[in-house]
GROMACS .gro file of N, CA and C in nm:
model
  459
    1MET      N    1   3.199   1.620   0.306
    1MET     CA    2   3.064   1.515   0.324
    1MET      C    3   2.964   1.561   0.238
    2TYR      N    4   2.868   1.460   0.231
    2TYR     CA    5   2.749   1.496   0.153
    2TYR      C    6   2.633   1.388   0.184
    3LYS      N    7   2.509   1.423   0.141
    3LYS     CA    8   2.406   1.328   0.182
    3LYS      C    9   2.358   1.347   0.062
    4ILE      N   10   2.276   1.216   0.020
    4ILE     CA   11   2.186   1.212  -0.065
    4ILE      C   12   2.087   1.132  -0.033
    5ILE      N   13   1.934   1.156  -0.147
    5ILE     CA   14   1.826   1.107  -0.123
    5ILE      C   15   1.827   0.988  -0.214
    6GLY      N   16   1.797   0.889  -0.207
    6GLY     CA   17   1.798   0.745  -0.260
    6GLY      C   18   1.675   0.714  -0.338
    7ALA      N   19   1.632   0.623  -0.447
    7ALA     CA   20   1.551   0.618  -0.536
    7ALA      C   21   1.427   0.601  -0.455
    8ASN      N   22   1.440   0.522  -0.355
    8ASN     CA   23   1.336   0.511  -0.244
    8ASN      C   24   1.253   0.602  -0.181
    9GLY      N   25   1.347   0.740  -0.190
    9GLY     CA   26   1.320   0.840  -0.119
    9GLY      C   27   1.381   0.853   0.029
   10HIS      N   28   1.469   0.769   0.046
   10HIS     CA   29   1.517   0.793   0.149
   10HIS      C   30   1.660   0.869   0.199
   11GLU      N   31   1.692   0.929   0.286
   11GLU     CA   32   1.808   1.007   0.305
   11GLU      C   33   1.918   0.933   0.329
   12TYR      N   34   2.039   0.933   0.294
   12TYR     CA   35   2.144   0.886   0.310
   12TYR      C   36   2.283   0.967   0.329
   13GLY      N   37   2.375   0.933   0.401
   13GLY     CA   38   2.482   0.988   0.448
   13GLY      C   39   2.486   1.071   0.582
   14PRO      N   40   2.575   1.151   0.627
   14PRO     CA   41   2.687   1.189   0.525
   14PRO      C   42   2.745   1.073   0.530
   15VAL      N   43   2.834   1.097   0.395
   15VAL     CA   44   2.921   1.023   0.300
   15VAL      C   45   3.039   1.106   0.246
   16THR      N   46   3.158   1.051   0.239
   16THR     CA   47   3.268   1.103   0.192
   16THR      C   48   3.252   1.122   0.015
   17GLY      N   49   3.287   1.219  -0.019
   17GLY     CA   50   3.293   1.249  -0.157
   17GLY      C   51   3.343   1.098  -0.262
   18GLU      N   52   3.463   1.026  -0.143
   18GLU     CA   53   3.521   0.902  -0.256
   18GLU      C   54   3.394   0.782  -0.244
   19GLN      N   55   3.335   0.772  -0.109
   19GLN     CA   56   3.230   0.659  -0.119
   19GLN      C   57   3.107   0.725  -0.201
   20LEU      N   58   3.064   0.859  -0.203
   20LEU     CA   59   2.986   0.858  -0.337
   20LEU      C   60   3.018   0.845  -0.464
   21ARG      N   61   3.114   0.880  -0.485
   21ARG     CA   62   3.205   0.807  -0.620
   21ARG      C   63   3.201   0.675  -0.640
   22GLN      N   64   3.214   0.579  -0.576
   22GLN     CA   65   3.181   0.438  -0.548
   22GLN      C   66   3.058   0.373  -0.592
   23TRP      N   67   2.938   0.476  -0.507
   23TRP     CA   68   2.797   0.429  -0.518
   23TRP      C   69   2.766   0.475  -0.700
   24ILE      N   70   2.842   0.593  -0.748
   24ILE     CA   71   2.809   0.658  -0.896
   24ILE      C   72   2.849   0.521  -0.957
   25ALA      N   73   2.961   0.456  -0.938
   25ALA     CA   74   3.030   0.312  -0.987
   25ALA      C   75   2.938   0.205  -1.004
   26ASP      N   76   2.887   0.224  -0.834
   26ASP     CA   77   2.768   0.072  -0.853
   26ASP      C   78   2.647   0.095  -0.887
   27GLY      N   79   2.647   0.209  -0.960
   27GLY     CA   80   2.472   0.240  -1.021
   27GLY      C   81   2.383   0.264  -0.897
   28ARG      N   82   2.435   0.339  -0.788
   28ARG     CA   83   2.338   0.327  -0.676
   28ARG      C   84   2.298   0.501  -0.662
   29ALA      N   85   2.406   0.545  -0.767
   29ALA     CA   86   2.362   0.740  -0.778
   29ALA      C   87   2.389   0.706  -0.916
   30ASN      N   88   2.327   0.827  -0.987
   30ASN     CA   89   2.359   0.878  -1.114
   30ASN      C   90   2.318   1.047  -1.120
   31ALA      N   91   2.336   1.123  -1.241
   31ALA     CA   92   2.329   1.244  -1.253
   31ALA      C   93   2.202   1.313  -1.202
   32GLN      N   94   2.092   1.219  -1.196
   32GLN     CA   95   1.990   1.292  -1.121
   32GLN      C   96   1.949   1.278  -0.981
   33THR      N   97   2.048   1.217  -0.922
   33THR     CA   98   2.055   1.180  -0.774
   33THR      C   99   2.054   1.313  -0.709
   34LYS      N  100   1.952   1.351  -0.586
   34LYS     CA  101   1.974   1.490  -0.517
   34LYS      C  102   2.060   1.433  -0.429
   35ALA      N  103   2.130   1.586  -0.397
   35ALA     CA  104   2.210   1.557  -0.336
   35ALA      C  105   2.288   1.702  -0.225
   36GLN      N  106   2.306   1.675  -0.138
   36GLN     CA  107   2.342   1.812  -0.047
   36GLN      C  108   2.470   1.822   0.031
   37ALA      N  109   2.546   1.912  -0.035
   37ALA     CA  110   2.679   1.934   0.048
   37ALA      C  111   2.692   1.965   0.173
   38GLU      N  112   2.798   1.890   0.264
   38GLU     CA  113   2.785   1.949   0.385
   38GLU      C  114   2.804   2.107   0.391
   39GLY      N  115   2.715   2.168   0.511
   39GLY     CA  116   2.722   2.300   0.524
   39GLY      C  117   2.640   2.385   0.410
   40SER      N  118   2.528   2.290   0.360
   40SER     CA  119   2.457   2.370   0.253
   40SER      C  120   2.300   2.323   0.298
   41THR      N  121   2.187   2.410   0.252
   41THR     CA  122   2.063   2.366   0.296
   41THR      C  123   1.982   2.326   0.158
   42ASP      N  124   2.082   2.345   0.048
   42ASP     CA  125   2.008   2.334  -0.074
   42ASP      C  126   2.033   2.175  -0.136
   43TRP      N  127   1.918   2.129  -0.193
   43TRP     CA  128   1.938   1.970  -0.244
   43TRP      C  129   1.965   1.997  -0.409
   44LYS      N  130   2.042   1.945  -0.429
   44LYS     CA  131   2.051   1.944  -0.619
   44LYS      C  132   2.118   1.827  -0.657
   45PRO      N  133   2.080   1.823  -0.797
   45PRO     CA  134   2.165   1.664  -0.896
   45PRO      C  135   2.309   1.692  -0.887
   46LEU      N  136   2.316   1.574  -0.896
   46LEU     CA  137   2.475   1.527  -0.887
   46LEU      C  138   2.558   1.588  -1.021
   47ALA      N  139   2.461   1.617  -1.098
   47ALA     CA  140   2.491   1.675  -1.210
   47ALA      C  141   2.594   1.825  -1.210
   48ASP      N  142   2.521   1.880  -1.094
   48ASP     CA  143   2.552   2.021  -1.051
   48ASP      C  144   2.644   2.037  -0.933
   49PHE      N  145   2.685   1.881  -0.906
   49PHE     CA  146   2.875   1.939  -0.840
   49PHE      C  147   2.999   1.889  -0.957
   50PRO      N  148   3.064   1.986  -0.993
   50PRO     CA  149   3.143   1.973  -1.101
   50PRO      C  150   3.296   1.866  -1.036
   51GLU      N  151   3.285   1.843  -0.899
   51GLU     CA  152   3.363   1.725  -0.851
   51GLU      C  153   3.351   1.599  -0.908
   52PHE      N  154   3.210   1.551  -0.940
   52PHE     CA  155   3.143   1.434  -0.957
   52PHE      C  156   3.116   1.432  -1.149
   53HIS      N  157   3.151   1.522  -1.207
   53HIS     CA  158   3.133   1.532  -1.360
   53HIS      C  159   3.210   1.433  -1.448
   54ALA      N  160   3.330   1.409  -1.403
   54ALA     CA  161   3.416   1.293  -1.438
   54ALA      C  162   3.342   1.163  -1.441
   55MET      N  163   3.320   1.149  -1.300
   55MET     CA  164   3.282   1.006  -1.272
   55MET      C  165   3.132   0.999  -1.312
   56LEU      N  166   3.055   1.107  -1.337
   56LEU     CA  167   2.938   1.093  -1.434
   56LEU      C  168   2.927   1.082  -1.584
   57GLY      N  169   3.046   1.097  -1.640
   57GLY     CA  170   3.066   1.091  -1.775
   57GLY      C  171   3.038   1.227  -1.812
   58ILE      N  172   3.048   1.311  -1.743
   58ILE     CA  173   2.980   1.489  -1.804
   58ILE      C  174   3.087   1.556  -1.862
   59SER      N  175   3.111   1.621  -1.985
   59SER     CA  176   3.205   1.652  -2.041
   59SER      C  177   3.205   1.820  -1.987
   60PRO      N  178   3.299   1.925  -1.934
   60PRO     CA  179   3.233   2.047  -1.948
   60PRO      C  180   3.183   2.133  -2.034
   61ASN      N  181   3.106   2.198  -2.006
   61ASN     CA  182   3.021   2.285  -2.081
   61ASN      C  183   2.920   2.213  -2.169
   62VAL      N  184   2.878   2.091  -2.132
   62VAL     CA  185   2.764   2.003  -2.164
   62VAL      C  186   2.694   1.986  -2.074
   63PRO      N  187   2.536   2.028  -2.100
   63PRO     CA  188   2.459   1.966  -1.999
   63PRO      C  189   2.415   1.832  -1.993
   64PRO      N  190   2.379   1.776  -1.860
   64PRO     CA  191   2.397   1.678  -1.840
   64PRO      C  192   2.254   1.624  -1.918
   65PRO      N  193   2.268   1.520  -1.954
   65PRO     CA  194   2.176   1.408  -2.017
   65PRO      C  195   2.006   1.437  -1.914
   66ILE      N  196   1.909   1.453  -1.989
   66ILE     CA  197   1.784   1.416  -1.921
   66ILE      C  198   1.744   1.255  -1.974
   67SER      N  199   1.675   1.237  -1.838
   67SER     CA  200   1.612   1.078  -1.826
   67SER      C  201   1.507   1.125  -1.746
   68SER      N  202   1.436   1.007  -1.749
   68SER     CA  203   1.328   1.028  -1.666
   68SER      C  204   1.361   0.977  -1.545
   69PRO      N  205   1.252   1.034  -1.429
   69PRO     CA  206   1.341   0.991  -1.284
   69PRO      C  207   1.270   0.843  -1.264
   70PRO      N  208   1.372   0.771  -1.210
   70PRO     CA  209   1.339   0.629  -1.134
   70PRO      C  210   1.217   0.628  -1.110
   71GLN      N  211   1.135   0.486  -1.139
   71GLN     CA  212   1.048   0.436  -1.090
   71GLN      C  213   1.048   0.373  -0.948
   72LEU      N  214   0.975   0.453  -0.826
   72LEU     CA  215   0.946   0.401  -0.702
   72LEU      C  216   0.919   0.277  -0.687
   73ALA      N  217   0.980   0.194  -0.611
   73ALA     CA  218   0.966   0.043  -0.598
   73ALA      C  219   0.839   0.051  -0.501
   74GLY      N  220   0.702  -0.049  -0.558
   74GLY     CA  221   0.567  -0.014  -0.503
   74GLY      C  222   0.483   0.074  -0.533
   75ALA      N  223   0.504   0.170  -0.643
   75ALA     CA  224   0.468   0.270  -0.729
   75ALA      C  225   0.370   0.225  -0.829
   76ASP      N  226   0.407   0.120  -0.872
   76ASP     CA  227   0.326   0.027  -0.955
   76ASP      C  228   0.171  -0.047  -0.881
   77LYS      N  229   0.187  -0.087  -0.764
   77LYS     CA  230   0.084  -0.115  -0.713
   77LYS      C  231  -0.019  -0.020  -0.683
   78LYS      N  232   0.013   0.105  -0.696
   78LYS     CA  233  -0.122   0.248  -0.617
   78LYS      C  234  -0.237   0.232  -0.729
   79ILE      N  235  -0.247   0.232  -0.853
   79ILE     CA  236  -0.354   0.237  -0.954
   79ILE      C  237  -0.416   0.118  -0.962
   80ILE      N  238  -0.373   0.001  -0.967
   80ILE     CA  239  -0.447  -0.131  -0.907
   80ILE      C  240  -0.513  -0.153  -0.796
   81ALA      N  241  -0.416  -0.103  -0.687
   81ALA     CA  242  -0.492  -0.126  -0.548
   81ALA      C  243  -0.610  -0.034  -0.521
   82GLY      N  244  -0.619   0.119  -0.582
   82GLY     CA  245  -0.683   0.188  -0.583
   82GLY      C  246  -0.815   0.156  -0.649
   83ILE      N  247  -0.838   0.081  -0.776
   83ILE     CA  248  -0.893   0.082  -0.875
   83ILE      C  249  -1.006  -0.050  -0.820
   84PHE      N  250  -0.906  -0.173  -0.724
   84PHE     CA  251  -0.977  -0.299  -0.698
   84PHE      C  252  -1.045  -0.224  -0.554
   85ALA      N  253  -1.003  -0.139  -0.471
   85ALA     CA  254  -1.065  -0.091  -0.346
   85ALA      C  255  -1.182  -0.054  -0.391
   86ILE      N  256  -1.174   0.042  -0.518
   86ILE     CA  257  -1.344   0.095  -0.541
   86ILE      C  258  -1.414  -0.021  -0.586
   87LEU      N  259  -1.369  -0.119  -0.687
   87LEU     CA  260  -1.473  -0.177  -0.710
   87LEU      C  261  -1.504  -0.300  -0.618
   88PHE      N  262  -1.432  -0.356  -0.557
   88PHE     CA  263  -1.421  -0.489  -0.509
   88PHE      C  264  -1.383  -0.467  -0.384
   89GLY      N  265  -1.396  -0.349  -0.327
   89GLY     CA  266  -1.332  -0.339  -0.201
   89GLY      C  267  -1.394  -0.415  -0.080
   90THR      N  268  -1.493  -0.453  -0.063
   90THR     CA  269  -1.556  -0.548   0.008
   90THR      C  270  -1.498  -0.702   0.071
   91LEU      N  271  -1.418  -0.732  -0.046
   91LEU     CA  272  -1.362  -0.837  -0.039
   91LEU      C  273  -1.221  -0.861  -0.011
   92GLY      N  274  -1.169  -0.728   0.014
   92GLY     CA  275  -1.010  -0.686   0.060
   92GLY      C  276  -0.946  -0.700  -0.029
   93ILE      N  277  -0.967  -0.736  -0.175
   93ILE     CA  278  -0.867  -0.768  -0.285
   93ILE      C  279  -0.727  -0.664  -0.291
   94HIS      N  280  -0.787  -0.538  -0.265
   94HIS     CA  281  -0.649  -0.422  -0.254
   94HIS      C  282  -0.571  -0.459  -0.136
   95LYS      N  283  -0.595  -0.462  -0.018
   95LYS     CA  284  -0.540  -0.582   0.106
   95LYS      C  285  -0.401  -0.674   0.050
   96PHE      N  286  -0.451  -0.754  -0.042
   96PHE     CA  287  -0.349  -0.855  -0.069
   96PHE      C  288  -0.291  -0.769  -0.184
   97ILE      N  289  -0.319  -0.724  -0.246
   97ILE     CA  290  -0.216  -0.674  -0.356
   97ILE      C  291  -0.119  -0.587  -0.285
   98LEU      N  292  -0.163  -0.527  -0.175
   98LEU     CA  293  -0.062  -0.425  -0.110
   98LEU      C  294   0.015  -0.534  -0.020
   99GLY      N  295  -0.025  -0.661  -0.037
   99GLY     CA  296   0.083  -0.713   0.068
   99GLY      C  297   0.033  -0.729   0.231
  100TYR      N  298  -0.081  -0.686   0.248
  100TYR     CA  299  -0.160  -0.668   0.370
  100TYR      C  300  -0.264  -0.781   0.379
  101THR      N  301  -0.204  -0.926   0.402
  101THR     CA  302  -0.287  -1.042   0.415
  101THR      C  303  -0.375  -1.052   0.549
  102HIS      N  304  -0.334  -0.981   0.668
  102HIS     CA  305  -0.468  -0.993   0.804
  102HIS      C  306  -0.559  -0.916   0.758
  103GLU      N  307  -0.538  -0.780   0.693
  103GLU     CA  308  -0.630  -0.694   0.693
  103GLU      C  309  -0.720  -0.726   0.577
  104GLY      N  310  -0.703  -0.785   0.460
  104GLY     CA  311  -0.729  -0.865   0.366
  104GLY      C  312  -0.839  -0.959   0.407
  105VAL      N  313  -0.805  -1.059   0.503
  105VAL     CA  314  -0.893  -1.146   0.554
  105VAL      C  315  -0.970  -1.092   0.633
  106THR      N  316  -0.916  -0.970   0.736
  106THR     CA  317  -1.042  -0.932   0.800
  106THR      C  318  -1.142  -0.871   0.737
  107MET      N  319  -1.115  -0.803   0.606
  107MET     CA  320  -1.229  -0.762   0.554
  107MET      C  321  -1.341  -0.879   0.461
  108LEU      N  322  -1.269  -0.939   0.422
  108LEU     CA  323  -1.330  -1.069   0.362
  108LEU      C  324  -1.424  -1.099   0.449
  109LEU      N  325  -1.359  -1.176   0.563
  109LEU     CA  326  -1.446  -1.261   0.669
  109LEU      C  327  -1.526  -1.122   0.751
  110ILE      N  328  -1.490  -1.027   0.769
  110ILE     CA  329  -1.636  -0.960   0.789
  110ILE      C  330  -1.759  -0.912   0.689
  111SER      N  331  -1.723  -0.898   0.563
  111SER     CA  332  -1.821  -0.913   0.459
  111SER      C  333  -1.914  -1.041   0.476
  112LEU      N  334  -1.851  -1.160   0.452
  112LEU     CA  335  -1.878  -1.276   0.424
  112LEU      C  336  -1.980  -1.342   0.547
  113LEU      N  337  -1.940  -1.340   0.680
  113LEU     CA  338  -1.993  -1.397   0.848
  113LEU      C  339  -2.132  -1.267   0.866
  114THR      N  340  -2.117  -1.181   0.811
  114THR     CA  341  -2.249  -1.087   0.866
  114THR      C  342  -2.320  -1.078   0.755
  115CYS      N  343  -2.344  -1.218   0.686
  115CYS     CA  344  -2.425  -1.222   0.583
  115CYS      C  345  -2.466  -1.062   0.514
  116GLY      N  346  -2.352  -1.006   0.495
  116GLY     CA  347  -2.359  -0.880   0.392
  116GLY      C  348  -2.382  -0.754   0.469
  117ILE      N  349  -2.417  -0.785   0.593
  117ILE     CA  350  -2.458  -0.654   0.671
  117ILE      C  351  -2.308  -0.538   0.674
  118GLY      N  352  -2.226  -0.627   0.724
  118GLY     CA  353  -2.104  -0.548   0.756
  118GLY      C  354  -1.995  -0.546   0.566
  119ALA      N  355  -2.054  -0.617   0.489
  119ALA     CA  356  -2.004  -0.537   0.356
  119ALA      C  357  -2.052  -0.370   0.336
  120SER      N  358  -2.128  -0.326   0.361
  120SER     CA  359  -2.138  -0.200   0.396
  120SER      C  360  -2.079  -0.108   0.455
  121VAL      N  361  -2.041  -0.197   0.542
  121VAL     CA  362  -1.935  -0.117   0.659
  121VAL      C  363  -1.734  -0.119   0.566
  122MET      N  364  -1.729  -0.277   0.525
  122MET     CA  365  -1.612  -0.279   0.446
  122MET      C  366  -1.642  -0.155   0.319
  123PHE      N  367  -1.754  -0.153   0.274
  123PHE     CA  368  -1.749  -0.082   0.084
  123PHE      C  369  -1.715   0.058   0.144
  124ILE      N  370  -1.771   0.120   0.246
  124ILE     CA  371  -1.723   0.277   0.275
  124ILE      C  372  -1.587   0.266   0.308
  125ILE      N  373  -1.545   0.188   0.379
  125ILE     CA  374  -1.375   0.219   0.433
  125ILE      C  375  -1.331   0.155   0.309
  126SER      N  376  -1.336   0.088   0.212
  126SER     CA  377  -1.266   0.047   0.075
  126SER      C  378  -1.254   0.172  -0.010
  127LEU      N  379  -1.379   0.232  -0.002
  127LEU     CA  380  -1.390   0.354  -0.102
  127LEU      C  381  -1.337   0.443  -0.078
  128ILE      N  382  -1.321   0.489   0.064
  128ILE     CA  383  -1.220   0.574   0.108
  128ILE      C  384  -1.090   0.566   0.091
  129GLU      N  385  -1.049   0.428   0.087
  129GLU     CA  386  -0.905   0.395   0.068
  129GLU      C  387  -0.850   0.386  -0.044
  130GLY      N  388  -0.965   0.322  -0.150
  130GLY     CA  389  -0.923   0.370  -0.283
  130GLY      C  390  -0.923   0.488  -0.355
  131ILE      N  391  -0.993   0.586  -0.271
  131ILE     CA  392  -0.987   0.747  -0.316
  131ILE      C  393  -0.831   0.792  -0.266
  132THR      N  394  -0.792   0.737  -0.161
  132THR     CA  395  -0.655   0.784  -0.078
  132THR      C  396  -0.574   0.732  -0.149
  133TYR      N  397  -0.589   0.613  -0.209
  133TYR     CA  398  -0.447   0.561  -0.278
  133TYR      C  399  -0.444   0.645  -0.400
  134LEU      N  400  -0.569   0.648  -0.494
  134LEU     CA  401  -0.508   0.739  -0.652
  134LEU      C  402  -0.497   0.862  -0.569
  135THR      N  403  -0.542   0.957  -0.497
  135THR     CA  404  -0.488   1.101  -0.477
  135THR      C  405  -0.354   1.123  -0.428
  136LYS      N  406  -0.294   1.010  -0.384
  136LYS     CA  407  -0.177   1.022  -0.340
  136LYS      C  408  -0.072   1.054  -0.439
  137SER      N  409   0.051   1.128  -0.407
  137SER     CA  410   0.103   1.111  -0.524
  137SER      C  411   0.218   0.979  -0.487
  138ASP      N  412   0.310   0.930  -0.603
  138ASP     CA  413   0.367   0.837  -0.590
  138ASP      C  414   0.475   0.797  -0.471
  139GLU      N  415   0.531   0.945  -0.438
  139GLU     CA  416   0.616   0.935  -0.328
  139GLU      C  417   0.563   0.914  -0.200
  140ASP      N  418   0.456   0.926  -0.169
  140ASP     CA  419   0.334   0.957  -0.060
  140ASP      C  420   0.301   0.840  -0.040
  141PHE      N  421   0.248   0.765  -0.131
  141PHE     CA  422   0.194   0.649  -0.142
  141PHE      C  423   0.296   0.494  -0.130
  142VAL      N  424   0.437   0.532  -0.174
  142VAL     CA  425   0.525   0.443  -0.134
  142VAL      C  426   0.579   0.465   0.012
  143GLN      N  427   0.580   0.593   0.056
  143GLN     CA  428   0.641   0.579   0.162
  143GLN      C  429   0.529   0.566   0.266
  144THR      N  430   0.405   0.607   0.248
  144THR     CA  431   0.280   0.538   0.361
  144THR      C  432   0.263   0.391   0.353
  145TYR      N  433   0.219   0.344   0.250
  145TYR     CA  434   0.152   0.242   0.204
  145TYR      C  435   0.298   0.099   0.193
  146VAL      N  436   0.385   0.087   0.160
  146VAL     CA  437   0.510   0.006   0.071
  146VAL      C  438   0.581   0.041   0.213
  147LEU      N  439   0.625   0.138   0.236
  147LEU     CA  440   0.762   0.127   0.368
  147LEU      C  441   0.705   0.134   0.492
  148LYS      N  442   0.607   0.202   0.535
  148LYS     CA  443   0.557   0.229   0.645
  148LYS      C  444   0.454   0.122   0.661
  149LYS      N  445   0.401   0.075   0.567
  149LYS     CA  446   0.306  -0.057   0.573
  149LYS      C  447   0.180  -0.019   0.671
  150LYS      N  448   0.118   0.082   0.640
  150LYS     CA  449  -0.014   0.161   0.719
  150LYS      C  450  -0.084   0.070   0.633
  151GLY      N  451  -0.141  -0.023   0.758
  151GLY     CA  452  -0.235  -0.100   0.674
  151GLY      C  453  -0.387  -0.092   0.691
  152TRP      N  454  -0.440   0.065   0.711
  152TRP     CA  455  -0.603   0.105   0.747
  152TRP      C  456  -0.576   0.246   0.685
  153PHE      N  457  -0.678   0.326   0.634
  153PHE     CA  458  -0.678   0.430   0.570
  153PHE      C  459  -0.681   0.499   0.695
   0.00000   0.00000   0.00000
């Protein structure tokens, strides 16, 4: 039995070796996918498990190919949302970029309906959020703002 960490950062399993081989065949796991064997506390790439070498196309005594880690879904929004939060935060554009329509409309209305008085508060909030977005790792950003949908800093 094995557990794996998917490209989205979630833990899956325990699953049998046969199920894991099927995931490899389906492209859901690869040589760099982190896995943990039952009874172990160590997470290792699947390439370190000899029982999966044939399925991964790894020949004996040949190191596995080095490839870049897969891009986390949603991590591409981190930089653009952070920049828009810092530059145009009072309008809530960064909230719309992240799919937070309610929060974006709230920021926009507060900024406009208070004749700019509320815009100073929205500017401080968006500045904090922009800096927070840009300083988080891709994994933390995706976990917090894409998967858990945390709407406010």
